[in-house]
Amino acid sequence: MLSLKKYLTEGLLQFTILLSLIGVRVDVDTYLTSQLPPLREIILGPSSAYTQTQFHNLRNTLDGYGIHPKSIDLDNYFTARRLLSQVRALDRFQVPTTEVNAWLVHRDPEGSVSGSQPSSGLALESSSGLQDVTGPDNGVRESETEQGFSEDLEDLGAVAPPVSGDLTKEDIDLIDILWRQDIDLGAGREVFDYSHRQKEQDVDKELRDGGEQEDTWAGEGAEALARSLLVDGETGESFPAQVPGGEDQTALSLEECLRLLEATCPFGENAEFPADISSITEAVPSESEPPALQNNLLSPLLTGTESPFDLEQQWQDLMSIMEMQAMEVNTSASEVLYSSPPGDPLSTNYSLAPNTPINQNVSLHQASLGGCSQDFSLFSPEVESLPVGSSATLLPLVPSSSTSLNSTFGSTNLAGLFFPPQLNGTANDTTGPELPDPLGGLLDEAMLDEISLMDLAIEEGFNPVQASQLEEEFDSDSGLSLDSSHSPSSLSSSEGSSSSSSSSSSSSSSSSSASSSASSSFSEEGAVGYSSDSETLDLEEAEGAVGYQPEYSKFCRMSYQDPSQLSCLPYLEHVGHNHTYNMAPSALDSADLPPPSALKKGSKEKQADFLDKQMSRDEHRARAMKIPFTNDKIINLPVEEFNELLSKYQLSEAQLSLIRDIRRRGKNKMAAQNCRKRKLDTILNLERDVEDLQRDKARLLREKVEFLRSLRQMKQKVQSLYQEVFGRLRDENGRPYSPSQYALQYAGDGSVLLIPRTMADQQARRQERKPKDRRK
DNA sequence: GCATTTTGTCATACC
DNA sequence: CAGGTATGACAAAAT
C-alpha cells in the first residue's frame, strides 16, 4: 500500500507535471470530484480518519489548493496554490515556453535525468552557466516556486526515462486510478512539497518490501498516464481514458508520447511547440524574424548567461518578457504592444521586441536565467542604466546646451515643445549621466516597476486568466470550507445561524457516514432549527434523551478519571460519537472521512478510545456532575428551551452553575471558532485582493509601457518631420537656417513658427518651471 | 523533549 | 439587564 502511494506521489504525479509542462491538459479538478473511496483508504491508510493530523492534512491537501479553515498553514498553502496554479497554467497552453524550458534547464545540472535522456527530447542544452544563475538569492517566494519545481523536476527525471513496460494493462489502470485518487487526496499538493514528500518517503522506506522496482512502476504509471492523457489532449479534457490498445501502447516511449502530444495538442500560436532545443531553433526562424537576429537572440540564451549583456539585449529581454506577460493575458494586447511596423525606426533603433517570435526566444532566455527576478536582480544595475542608453539612442540630440551639429538640431526644442515641459526640463537640466531623457526616466521607472512586476508575476504564476479561474475555484472553495462569503456582512449573517452554512454545506458536499446516521436521529430528536451542527451530535443527544441512569454515572465517573475504561463499555461505544461542540463535528463531517467501510474496519476499542478522548472537559465534568442532559443541548438549545429543560429537572446549585458554565463555554468555543475562521477568511480575501491588485498593477504597467512606446514613436515621427521641415526652410538669402540658431516652435493654434533658439530656450525654461513647482 | 500549531477558555467589549 | 457574540490573550492539547 504505502509503496503504492509512494509511486503514485512520486512517479505518476510528477509525470503529470511533465505532461502539463508539455502542454497536455491535466485537469486535476476532474479527479477531485471523482472519489474512489477504497483507494483513498489505501493511500491514506485506514486509520487516517482517527487522527486529527491526517484529517487536517486531508483537508489541506484534498484538492491541491484547498485549505482547512483552521489550518492556517498559509505559507504552505500559498506555495501549493502557486505551484498548482502554475501547473494549471501549463495545462491551458498559456504557459510560456519559457517556463517549461526553464525547468528543464534547471533539471540538467541537478544531475540527472532529463539531461541524460535523449529520448525525452526535452532537455535543453543548458549550460552550466545557466544553472549558476539559478543561484541562491532569489526573491523569497520565487525561489520557493522555482525550487519546488526544480525539485519536482528532479523527481520528474526519475519518471522521464522510457520504460521497459512489463506491467499489465490492469496494473496500469490500477496505477492510473490510484494516481487519480492520490490527486484527490491532495497528493498533488504534497508531491510538490518536497520536504513533505521526503518525510513520506522515509516512512515508506521502512515499510516498502523492496521487491518492487520503483522506476519501472513510475515509468509505467507515466506511460499509462501519457496514454490516457493523450486522449485528453484531443478532447481538451484530462480524464484518464481507458486504454484502448494493449501492450503495444504500453511500450510507447516517452518520446513517442511527446510527439503524439505535439501532434494532438492544439498549441495555438505555439503550434510549433518545441520539444527540444533544436525544434525551438527551427521554429523560431519560421516566424517573421530574420534568421540573423534570431541567432543573435538565441545564441546568448542558449550558450548561457555570459555576463556582457549589452543594453539592447536586456531591453529585448525585458520587452519580450513583458510581451510574454501580455500574451498570457491577452494575445490581442500583445499584438497591440508590438504593432509597430517592421520598418519602424524605433524598433530598429532600439531593437525593441521584434514582432512575434521573440516570445520564444526570450522565454528561453528567461528560462536559462532561471527566473525573472534573478535576471533582474542580477542585471538590475544595467537595467537601471538602460534607459540612459535607450534614451540616448532615442534622442541623440538631447544635450541641448551644446549646439553642436552632431546633435540633430532642434530636436531638443521640439521635444520641449512637444512634450510636457517638465519632461524636457529634466532632459535639459539633468543632462548628466543619469537620466538625460524624460522618457528615459519614465522608462526607467516603468522598467523597474515592470521588473518588480515580473517578480510578482512569476512568483504568483501570474496569469490573469488563470488567476481569475483560480479565483473562482477559490471562491467556491472558501464557500465550502469557510462558512462565509467575502463580504463581512454576509459573513456575519451566515455565522449568525451558529455556523449553519459551513456545516450544512460541508455535510451536504461530503456526506459521511456520521452525518447520515446522524440526520436520522436528528430528526427524531427534533432539535428543530438548531444548527445543522447538532445533527452530528445526535448520538449523544439520543443518549441524553434516553435518560440518565445511575449506573451510567458511575461509569462516567470512571471514564472521567480514566478515560480508557470507557472503552470497555460496549454500549458506550457508539455513544458520544462526537462529543465535541458544534464546530468540531462539522469539521469532521466535512472533512474527508474515509468511506464507511473504513470506519467499520477500525477496531471498536480503538474507536471508543478515540471517542473518549474526544470528549471535552466539560462533558467529563457534566457527567461527573450527573447532568441529566447532553452538553449539546446545554449549549445549543435556545434560551427558552434551555430554561424549560432546566426547570424539568431538580438540579443542585453546583449543577446549575456547571450547566451555565458549559453553555457559556460552549457558546464561546463556537464563537472562537467562528472568529478564527473569519480571521482566516479575511486573510484569504486579503490575499486575493493583493492578487487582484497585482494583476491591475501588471496591466497598468503594460499599458504604460505601451503608451510610452507609442509616445516614443510619435516623438520619432515628429522629430523626423521637424528635421524635414526645418531642413527645407530657407532664409531670404536662400540659405538653410542654422539649427543652432533657430528652432521650430509649435504655437497653441497649431501653427509652426521659426524662432531664434535663444527665445525657444527661454520659453522652454519658463514652461518647465511651472510643472516642476507643481510637482513639489 | 522541544517547537509549533490548534483548540479551548477567560476576560472584556459590544450588541 | 440578560443573553449572546466577537475577539485578544493565554494556556493546554495536539502535532
GROMACS .gro file of C-alpha atoms in nm, chain A residues 193-535:
model
  343
  193ASP     CA    1   0.611   1.982  -0.116
  194TYR     CA    2   0.943   1.833  -0.133
  195SER     CA    3   1.014   1.809   0.231
  196HIS     CA    4   0.683   1.658   0.293
  197ARG     CA    5   0.733   1.402   0.032
  198GLN     CA    6   1.073   1.337   0.164
  199LYS     CA    7   0.931   1.264   0.500
  200GLU     CA    8   0.677   1.042   0.349
  201GLN     CA    9   0.946   0.864   0.166
  202ASP     CA   10   1.130   0.799   0.480
  203VAL     CA   11   0.828   0.647   0.635
  204ASP     CA   12   0.754   0.450   0.332
  205LYS     CA   13   1.102   0.323   0.302
  206GLU     CA   14   1.067   0.128   0.616
  207LEU     CA   15   0.756  -0.039   0.501
  208ARG     CA   16   0.847  -0.095   0.148
  209ASP     CA   17   0.902  -0.453   0.068
  210GLY     CA   18   1.174  -0.356  -0.164
  211GLY     CA   19   1.089  -0.610  -0.424
  212GLU     CA   20   0.920  -0.365  -0.644
  213GLN     CA   21   1.108  -0.167  -0.890
  214GLU     CA   22   1.029   0.186  -0.843
  215ASP     CA   23   1.146   0.313  -1.170
  216THR     CA   24   0.953   0.065  -1.360
  217TRP     CA   25   0.647   0.147  -1.170
  218ALA     CA   26   0.685   0.510  -1.209
  219GLY     CA   27   0.764   0.479  -1.568
  220GLU     CA   28   0.474   0.254  -1.627
  221GLY     CA   29   0.250   0.485  -1.449
  222ALA     CA   30   0.382   0.762  -1.652
  223GLU     CA   31   0.316   0.572  -1.961
  224ALA     CA   32  -0.029   0.492  -1.859
  225LEU     CA   33  -0.084   0.849  -1.787
  226ALA     CA   34   0.064   0.952  -2.107
  227ARG     CA   35  -0.160   0.727  -2.295
  228SER     CA   36  -0.467   0.817  -2.110
  229LEU     CA   37  -0.385   1.176  -2.130
  230LEU     CA   38  -0.317   1.163  -2.491
  231VAL     CA   39  -0.678   1.112  -2.537
  232ASP     CA   40  -0.730   1.411  -2.325
  233GLY     CA   41  -0.518   1.617  -2.542
  234GLU     CA   42  -0.768   1.573  -2.817
  235THR     CA   43  -1.070   1.646  -2.618
  236GLY     CA   44  -0.919   1.905  -2.405
  237GLU     CA   45  -1.029   1.707  -2.109
  238SER     CA   46  -0.793   1.522  -1.899
  239PHE     CA   47  -0.985   1.237  -1.761
  240PRO     CA   48  -0.779   0.930  -1.791
  241ALA     CA   49  -0.921   0.740  -2.073
  242GLN     CA   50  -0.949   0.371  -2.079
  243VAL     CA   51  -0.654   0.246  -2.259
  244PRO     CA   52  -0.783   0.123  -2.586
  245GLY     CA   53  -0.485  -0.060  -2.702
  246GLY     CA   54  -0.296  -0.333  -2.538
  247GLU     CA   55   0.062  -0.392  -2.466
  248ASP     CA   56   0.169  -0.212  -2.773
  249GLN     CA   57   0.086   0.112  -2.625
  250THR     CA   58   0.243   0.017  -2.307
  251ALA     CA   59   0.567   0.017  -2.484
  252LEU     CA   60   0.506   0.363  -2.603
  253SER     CA   61   0.816   0.555  -2.536
  254LEU     CA   62   0.813   0.889  -2.379
  255GLU     CA   63   0.941   1.036  -2.693
  256GLU     CA   64   0.655   0.898  -2.884
  257CYS     CA   65   0.425   1.032  -2.627
  258LEU     CA   66   0.569   1.369  -2.669
  259ARG     CA   67   0.547   1.351  -3.038
  260LEU     CA   68   0.193   1.241  -3.018
  261LEU     CA   69   0.119   1.511  -2.781
  262GLU     CA   70   0.267   1.763  -3.003
  263ALA     CA   71   0.060   1.636  -3.282
  264THR     CA   72  -0.260   1.615  -3.089
  265CYS     CA   73  -0.241   1.913  -2.872
  266PRO     CA   74  -0.357   2.238  -3.014
  267PHE     CA   75  -0.087   2.469  -2.920
  268GLY     CA   76  -0.237   2.760  -3.093
  269GLU     CA   77   0.032   3.009  -3.151
  270ASN     CA   78   0.280   2.771  -3.018
  271ALA     CA   79   0.181   2.509  -3.260
  272GLU     CA   80   0.541   2.454  -3.320
  273PHE     CA   81   0.597   2.395  -2.964
  274PRO     CA   82   0.948   2.288  -2.934
  275ALA     CA   83   1.011   1.966  -2.768
  276ASP     CA   84   1.377   2.025  -2.768
  277ILE     CA   85   1.615   2.296  -2.840
  278SER     CA   86   1.655   2.212  -3.199
  279SER     CA   87   1.290   2.241  -3.259
  280ILE     CA   88   1.297   2.573  -3.090
  281THR     CA   89   1.560   2.700  -3.314
  282GLU     CA   90   1.380   2.560  -3.607
  283ALA     CA   91   1.057   2.702  -3.508
  284VAL     CA   92   1.178   3.045  -3.440
  285PRO     CA   93   1.307   3.149  -3.775
  286SER     CA   94   0.992   3.031  -3.932
  287GLU     CA   95   0.833   3.335  -3.795
  288SER     CA   96   0.874   3.676  -3.933
  289GLU     CA   97   1.202   3.728  -3.763
  290PRO     CA   98   1.512   3.743  -3.974
  291PRO     CA   99   1.731   3.449  -3.903
  292ALA     CA  100   2.026   3.658  -3.821
  293LEU     CA  101   1.852   3.834  -3.547
  294GLN     CA  102   1.721   3.511  -3.428
  295ASN     CA  103   2.062   3.380  -3.391
  296ASN     CA  104   2.167   3.683  -3.211
  297LEU     CA  105   1.889   3.645  -2.977
  298LEU     CA  106   1.922   3.283  -2.935
  299SER     CA  107   2.286   3.248  -2.902
  300PRO     CA  108   2.324   3.413  -2.570
  301LEU     CA  109   2.024   3.238  -2.448
  302LEU     CA  110   2.147   2.906  -2.543
  303THR     CA  111   2.501   2.946  -2.459
  304GLY     CA  112   2.434   3.074  -2.120
  305THR     CA  113   2.444   3.393  -1.932
  306GLU     CA  114   2.764   3.540  -2.039
  307SER     CA  115   2.795   3.848  -1.838
  308PRO     CA  116   2.833   4.107  -2.108
  309PHE     CA  117   2.475   4.158  -2.187
  310ASP     CA  118   2.451   4.462  -2.390
  311LEU     CA  119   2.177   4.701  -2.321
  312GLU     CA  120   1.999   4.615  -2.632
  313GLN     CA  121   1.970   4.264  -2.532
  314GLN     CA  122   1.844   4.345  -2.193
  315TRP     CA  123   1.595   4.569  -2.344
  316GLN     CA  124   1.487   4.297  -2.571
  317ASP     CA  125   1.460   4.062  -2.287
  318LEU     CA  126   1.260   4.295  -2.086
  319MET     CA  127   1.030   4.377  -2.364
  320SER     CA  128   0.980   4.026  -2.465
  321ILE     CA  129   0.915   3.922  -2.116
  322MET     CA  130   0.659   4.185  -2.095
  323GLU     CA  131   0.519   4.070  -2.416
  324MET     CA  132   0.509   3.728  -2.283
  325GLN     CA  133   0.305   3.852  -1.999
  326ALA     CA  134   0.085   4.040  -2.226
  327MET     CA  135   0.032   3.729  -2.423
  328GLU     CA  136  -0.061   3.549  -2.117
  329VAL     CA  137  -0.328   3.798  -2.053
  330ASN     CA  138  -0.444   3.862  -2.397
  331THR     CA  139  -0.287   3.786  -2.721
  332SER     CA  140  -0.451   4.075  -2.881
  333ALA     CA  141  -0.297   4.300  -2.626
  334SER     CA  142   0.040   4.175  -2.719
  335GLU     CA  143  -0.035   4.244  -3.074
  336VAL     CA  144  -0.111   4.595  -2.984
  337LEU     CA  145   0.203   4.615  -2.789
  338TYR     CA  146   0.415   4.531  -3.081
  339SER     CA  147   0.206   4.671  -3.352
  340SER     CA  148   0.482   4.894  -3.461
  341PRO     CA  149   0.557   4.848  -3.824
  342PRO     CA  150   0.855   4.640  -3.914
  343GLY     CA  151   1.040   4.930  -4.053
  344ASP     CA  152   0.968   5.135  -3.758
  345PRO     CA  153   1.272   5.330  -3.664
  346LEU     CA  154   1.209   5.270  -3.306
  347SER     CA  155   1.218   4.905  -3.312
  348THR     CA  156   1.511   4.904  -3.539
  349ASN     CA  157   1.693   5.163  -3.345
  350TYR     CA  158   1.648   5.010  -3.013
  351SER     CA  159   1.590   4.659  -3.111
  352LEU     CA  160   1.272   4.669  -2.929
  353ALA     CA  161   1.099   4.347  -2.907
  354PRO     CA  162   1.058   4.231  -3.260
  355ASN     CA  163   0.717   4.145  -3.362
  356THR     CA  164   0.643   3.794  -3.279
  357PRO     CA  165   0.886   3.525  -3.228
  358ILE     CA  166   1.083   3.682  -2.960
  359ASN     CA  167   0.846   3.537  -2.719
  360GLN     CA  168   1.003   3.206  -2.761
  361ASN     CA  169   1.345   3.343  -2.757
  362VAL     CA  170   1.310   3.539  -2.452
  363SER     CA  171   1.119   3.272  -2.293
  364LEU     CA  172   1.413   3.060  -2.344
  365HIS     CA  173   1.633   3.325  -2.220
  366GLN     CA  174   1.435   3.374  -1.917
  367ALA     CA  175   1.435   3.012  -1.864
  368SER     CA  176   1.802   2.989  -1.887
  369LEU     CA  177   1.836   3.257  -1.635
  370GLY     CA  178   1.624   3.068  -1.404
  371GLY     CA  179   1.361   3.316  -1.327
  372CYS     CA  180   1.294   3.673  -1.393
  373SER     CA  181   1.362   3.801  -1.054
  374GLN     CA  182   1.704   3.672  -1.077
  375ASP     CA  183   1.753   3.812  -1.412
  376PHE     CA  184   1.676   4.147  -1.293
  377SER     CA  185   1.843   4.128  -0.966
  378LEU     CA  186   2.149   4.019  -1.145
  379PHE     CA  187   2.140   4.284  -1.403
  380SER     CA  188   1.949   4.544  -1.229
  381PRO     CA  189   2.227   4.797  -1.241
  382GLU     CA  190   2.241   4.765  -1.609
  383VAL     CA  191   1.875   4.774  -1.631
  384GLU     CA  192   1.870   5.092  -1.443
  385SER     CA  193   2.117   5.238  -1.671
  386LEU     CA  194   1.938   5.102  -1.964
  387PRO     CA  195   1.712   5.395  -2.010
  388VAL     CA  196   2.015   5.610  -2.048
  389GLY     CA  197   2.128   5.408  -2.332
  390SER     CA  198   1.792   5.381  -2.486
  391SER     CA  199   1.716   5.739  -2.444
  392ALA     CA  200   2.048   5.833  -2.580
  393THR     CA  201   1.976   5.630  -2.880
  394LEU     CA  202   1.635   5.762  -2.890
  395LEU     CA  203   1.733   6.120  -2.875
  396PRO     CA  204   2.088   6.159  -2.975
  397LEU     CA  205   2.046   6.530  -2.955
  398VAL     CA  206   1.949   6.555  -2.601
  399PRO     CA  207   2.223   6.773  -2.460
  400SER     CA  208   2.056   7.091  -2.552
  401SER     CA  209   2.324   7.315  -2.422
  402SER     CA  210   2.550   7.204  -2.693
  403THR     CA  211   2.453   7.338  -3.026
  404SER     CA  212   2.678   7.101  -3.192
  405LEU     CA  213   2.573   6.988  -3.529
  406ASN     CA  214   2.626   6.646  -3.405
  407SER     CA  215   2.302   6.665  -3.229
  408THR     CA  216   2.021   6.687  -3.464
  409PHE     CA  217   1.918   7.040  -3.441
  410GLY     CA  218   1.609   7.150  -3.279
  411SER     CA  219   1.512   6.824  -3.150
  412THR     CA  220   1.557   6.932  -2.802
  413ASN     CA  221   1.345   7.228  -2.853
  414LEU     CA  222   1.095   7.031  -3.028
  415ALA     CA  223   1.088   6.787  -2.755
  416GLY     CA  224   1.042   7.067  -2.517
  417LEU     CA  225   0.759   7.196  -2.717
  418PHE     CA  226   0.608   6.874  -2.798
  419PHE     CA  227   0.627   6.717  -2.465
  420PRO     CA  228   0.535   6.849  -2.132
  421PRO     CA  229   0.795   7.095  -2.032
  422GLN     CA  230   0.895   6.926  -1.717
  423LEU     CA  231   0.997   6.629  -1.911
  424ASN     CA  232   1.206   6.831  -2.136
  425GLY     CA  233   1.341   7.013  -1.840
  426THR     CA  234   1.471   6.707  -1.684
  427ALA     CA  235   1.625   6.623  -2.008
  428ASN     CA  236   1.790   6.953  -2.036
  429ASP     CA  237   1.886   7.024  -1.684
  430THR     CA  238   1.991   6.689  -1.572
  431THR     CA  239   2.176   6.603  -1.879
  432GLY     CA  240   2.426   6.436  -1.660
  433PRO     CA  241   2.492   6.074  -1.672
  434GLU     CA  242   2.171   5.976  -1.511
  435LEU     CA  243   1.852   6.035  -1.692
  436PRO     CA  244   1.905   6.268  -1.974
  437ASP     CA  245   1.575   6.197  -2.126
  438PRO     CA  246   1.239   6.227  -1.968
  439LEU     CA  247   1.124   5.924  -2.143
  440GLY     CA  248   1.427   5.757  -2.019
  441GLY     CA  249   1.321   5.840  -1.672
  442LEU     CA  250   0.978   5.721  -1.739
  443LEU     CA  251   1.102   5.413  -1.896
  444ASP     CA  252   1.338   5.357  -1.621
  445GLU     CA  253   1.068   5.377  -1.372
  446ALA     CA  254   0.846   5.171  -1.584
  447MET     CA  255   1.101   4.910  -1.624
  448LEU     CA  256   1.183   4.897  -1.264
  449ASP     CA  257   0.821   4.864  -1.192
  450GLU     CA  258   0.800   4.607  -1.456
  451ILE     CA  259   1.081   4.424  -1.301
  452SER     CA  260   0.908   4.405  -0.975
  453LEU     CA  261   0.605   4.317  -1.164
  454MET     CA  262   0.787   4.037  -1.324
  455ASP     CA  263   0.882   3.916  -0.989
  456LEU     CA  264   0.530   3.928  -0.876
  457ALA     CA  265   0.402   3.774  -1.185
  458ILE     CA  266   0.639   3.490  -1.176
  459GLU     CA  267   0.609   3.442  -0.815
  460GLU     CA  268   0.239   3.415  -0.843
  461GLY     CA  269   0.249   3.210  -1.152
  462PHE     CA  270   0.070   3.507  -1.270
  463ASN     CA  271  -0.177   3.494  -1.542
  464PRO     CA  272  -0.490   3.696  -1.511
  465VAL     CA  273  -0.700   3.446  -1.688
  466GLN     CA  274  -0.579   3.165  -1.480
  467ALA     CA  275  -0.590   3.380  -1.180
  468SER     CA  276  -0.948   3.460  -1.235
  469GLN     CA  277  -1.024   3.100  -1.282
  470LEU     CA  278  -0.832   3.019  -0.981
  471GLU     CA  279  -1.021   3.285  -0.808
  472GLU     CA  280  -1.346   3.126  -0.896
  473GLU     CA  281  -1.234   2.797  -0.777
  474PHE     CA  282  -1.102   2.959  -0.475
  475ASP     CA  283  -1.425   3.129  -0.414
  476SER     CA  284  -1.618   2.815  -0.432
  477ASP     CA  285  -1.367   2.657  -0.210
  478SER     CA  286  -1.391   2.911   0.054
  479GLY     CA  287  -1.759   2.896   0.020
  480LEU     CA  288  -1.740   2.538   0.105
  481SER     CA  289  -1.489   2.522   0.372
  482LEU     CA  290  -1.542   2.858   0.519
  483ASP     CA  291  -1.885   2.944   0.609
  484SER     CA  292  -1.864   3.294   0.497
  485SER     CA  293  -1.853   3.485   0.183
  486HIS     CA  294  -1.620   3.765   0.108
  487SER     CA  295  -1.822   4.046   0.238
  488PRO     CA  296  -1.820   4.086   0.609
  489SER     CA  297  -2.190   4.138   0.614
  490SER     CA  298  -2.277   3.813   0.454
  491LEU     CA  299  -2.014   3.663   0.664
  492SER     CA  300  -2.173   3.766   0.984
  493SER     CA  301  -2.513   3.675   0.864
  494SER     CA  302  -2.409   3.329   0.776
  495GLU     CA  303  -2.248   3.283   1.104
  496GLY     CA  304  -2.542   3.418   1.286
  497SER     CA  305  -2.710   3.087   1.250
  498SER     CA  306  -2.446   2.918   1.453
  499SER     CA  307  -2.225   2.815   1.172
  500SER     CA  308  -2.504   2.658   0.987
  501SER     CA  309  -2.380   2.739   0.646
  502SER     CA  310  -2.044   2.590   0.697
  503SER     CA  311  -2.161   2.271   0.845
  504SER     CA  312  -2.452   2.231   0.619
  505SER     CA  313  -2.262   2.296   0.307
  506SER     CA  314  -1.982   2.073   0.407
  507SER     CA  315  -2.203   1.795   0.518
  508SER     CA  316  -2.402   1.816   0.204
  509SER     CA  317  -2.099   1.821  -0.011
  510SER     CA  318  -1.931   1.533   0.151
  511SER     CA  319  -2.191   1.334   0.324
  512SER     CA  320  -2.020   1.098   0.551
  513SER     CA  321  -2.139   0.807   0.746
  514ALA     CA  322  -2.154   1.009   1.058
  515SER     CA  323  -2.380   1.267   0.917
  516SER     CA  324  -2.608   1.022   0.750
  517SER     CA  325  -2.664   0.827   1.062
  518ALA     CA  326  -2.683   1.147   1.247
  519SER     CA  327  -2.951   1.301   1.041
  520SER     CA  328  -3.199   1.036   1.121
  521SER     CA  329  -3.160   1.066   1.489
  522PHE     CA  330  -3.150   1.431   1.445
  523SER     CA  331  -3.494   1.429   1.305
  524GLU     CA  332  -3.607   1.215   1.590
  525GLU     CA  333  -3.452   1.448   1.828
  526GLY     CA  334  -3.649   1.725   1.682
  527ALA     CA  335  -3.398   1.983   1.771
  528VAL     CA  336  -3.571   2.199   1.528
  529GLY     CA  337  -3.393   2.484   1.377
  530TYR     CA  338  -3.085   2.436   1.570
  531SER     CA  339  -2.790   2.439   1.365
  532SER     CA  340  -2.708   2.158   1.138
  533ASP     CA  341  -2.408   2.100   1.351
  534SER     CA  342  -2.626   1.946   1.608
  535GLU     CA  343  -2.714   1.676   1.370
   0.00000   0.00000   0.00000
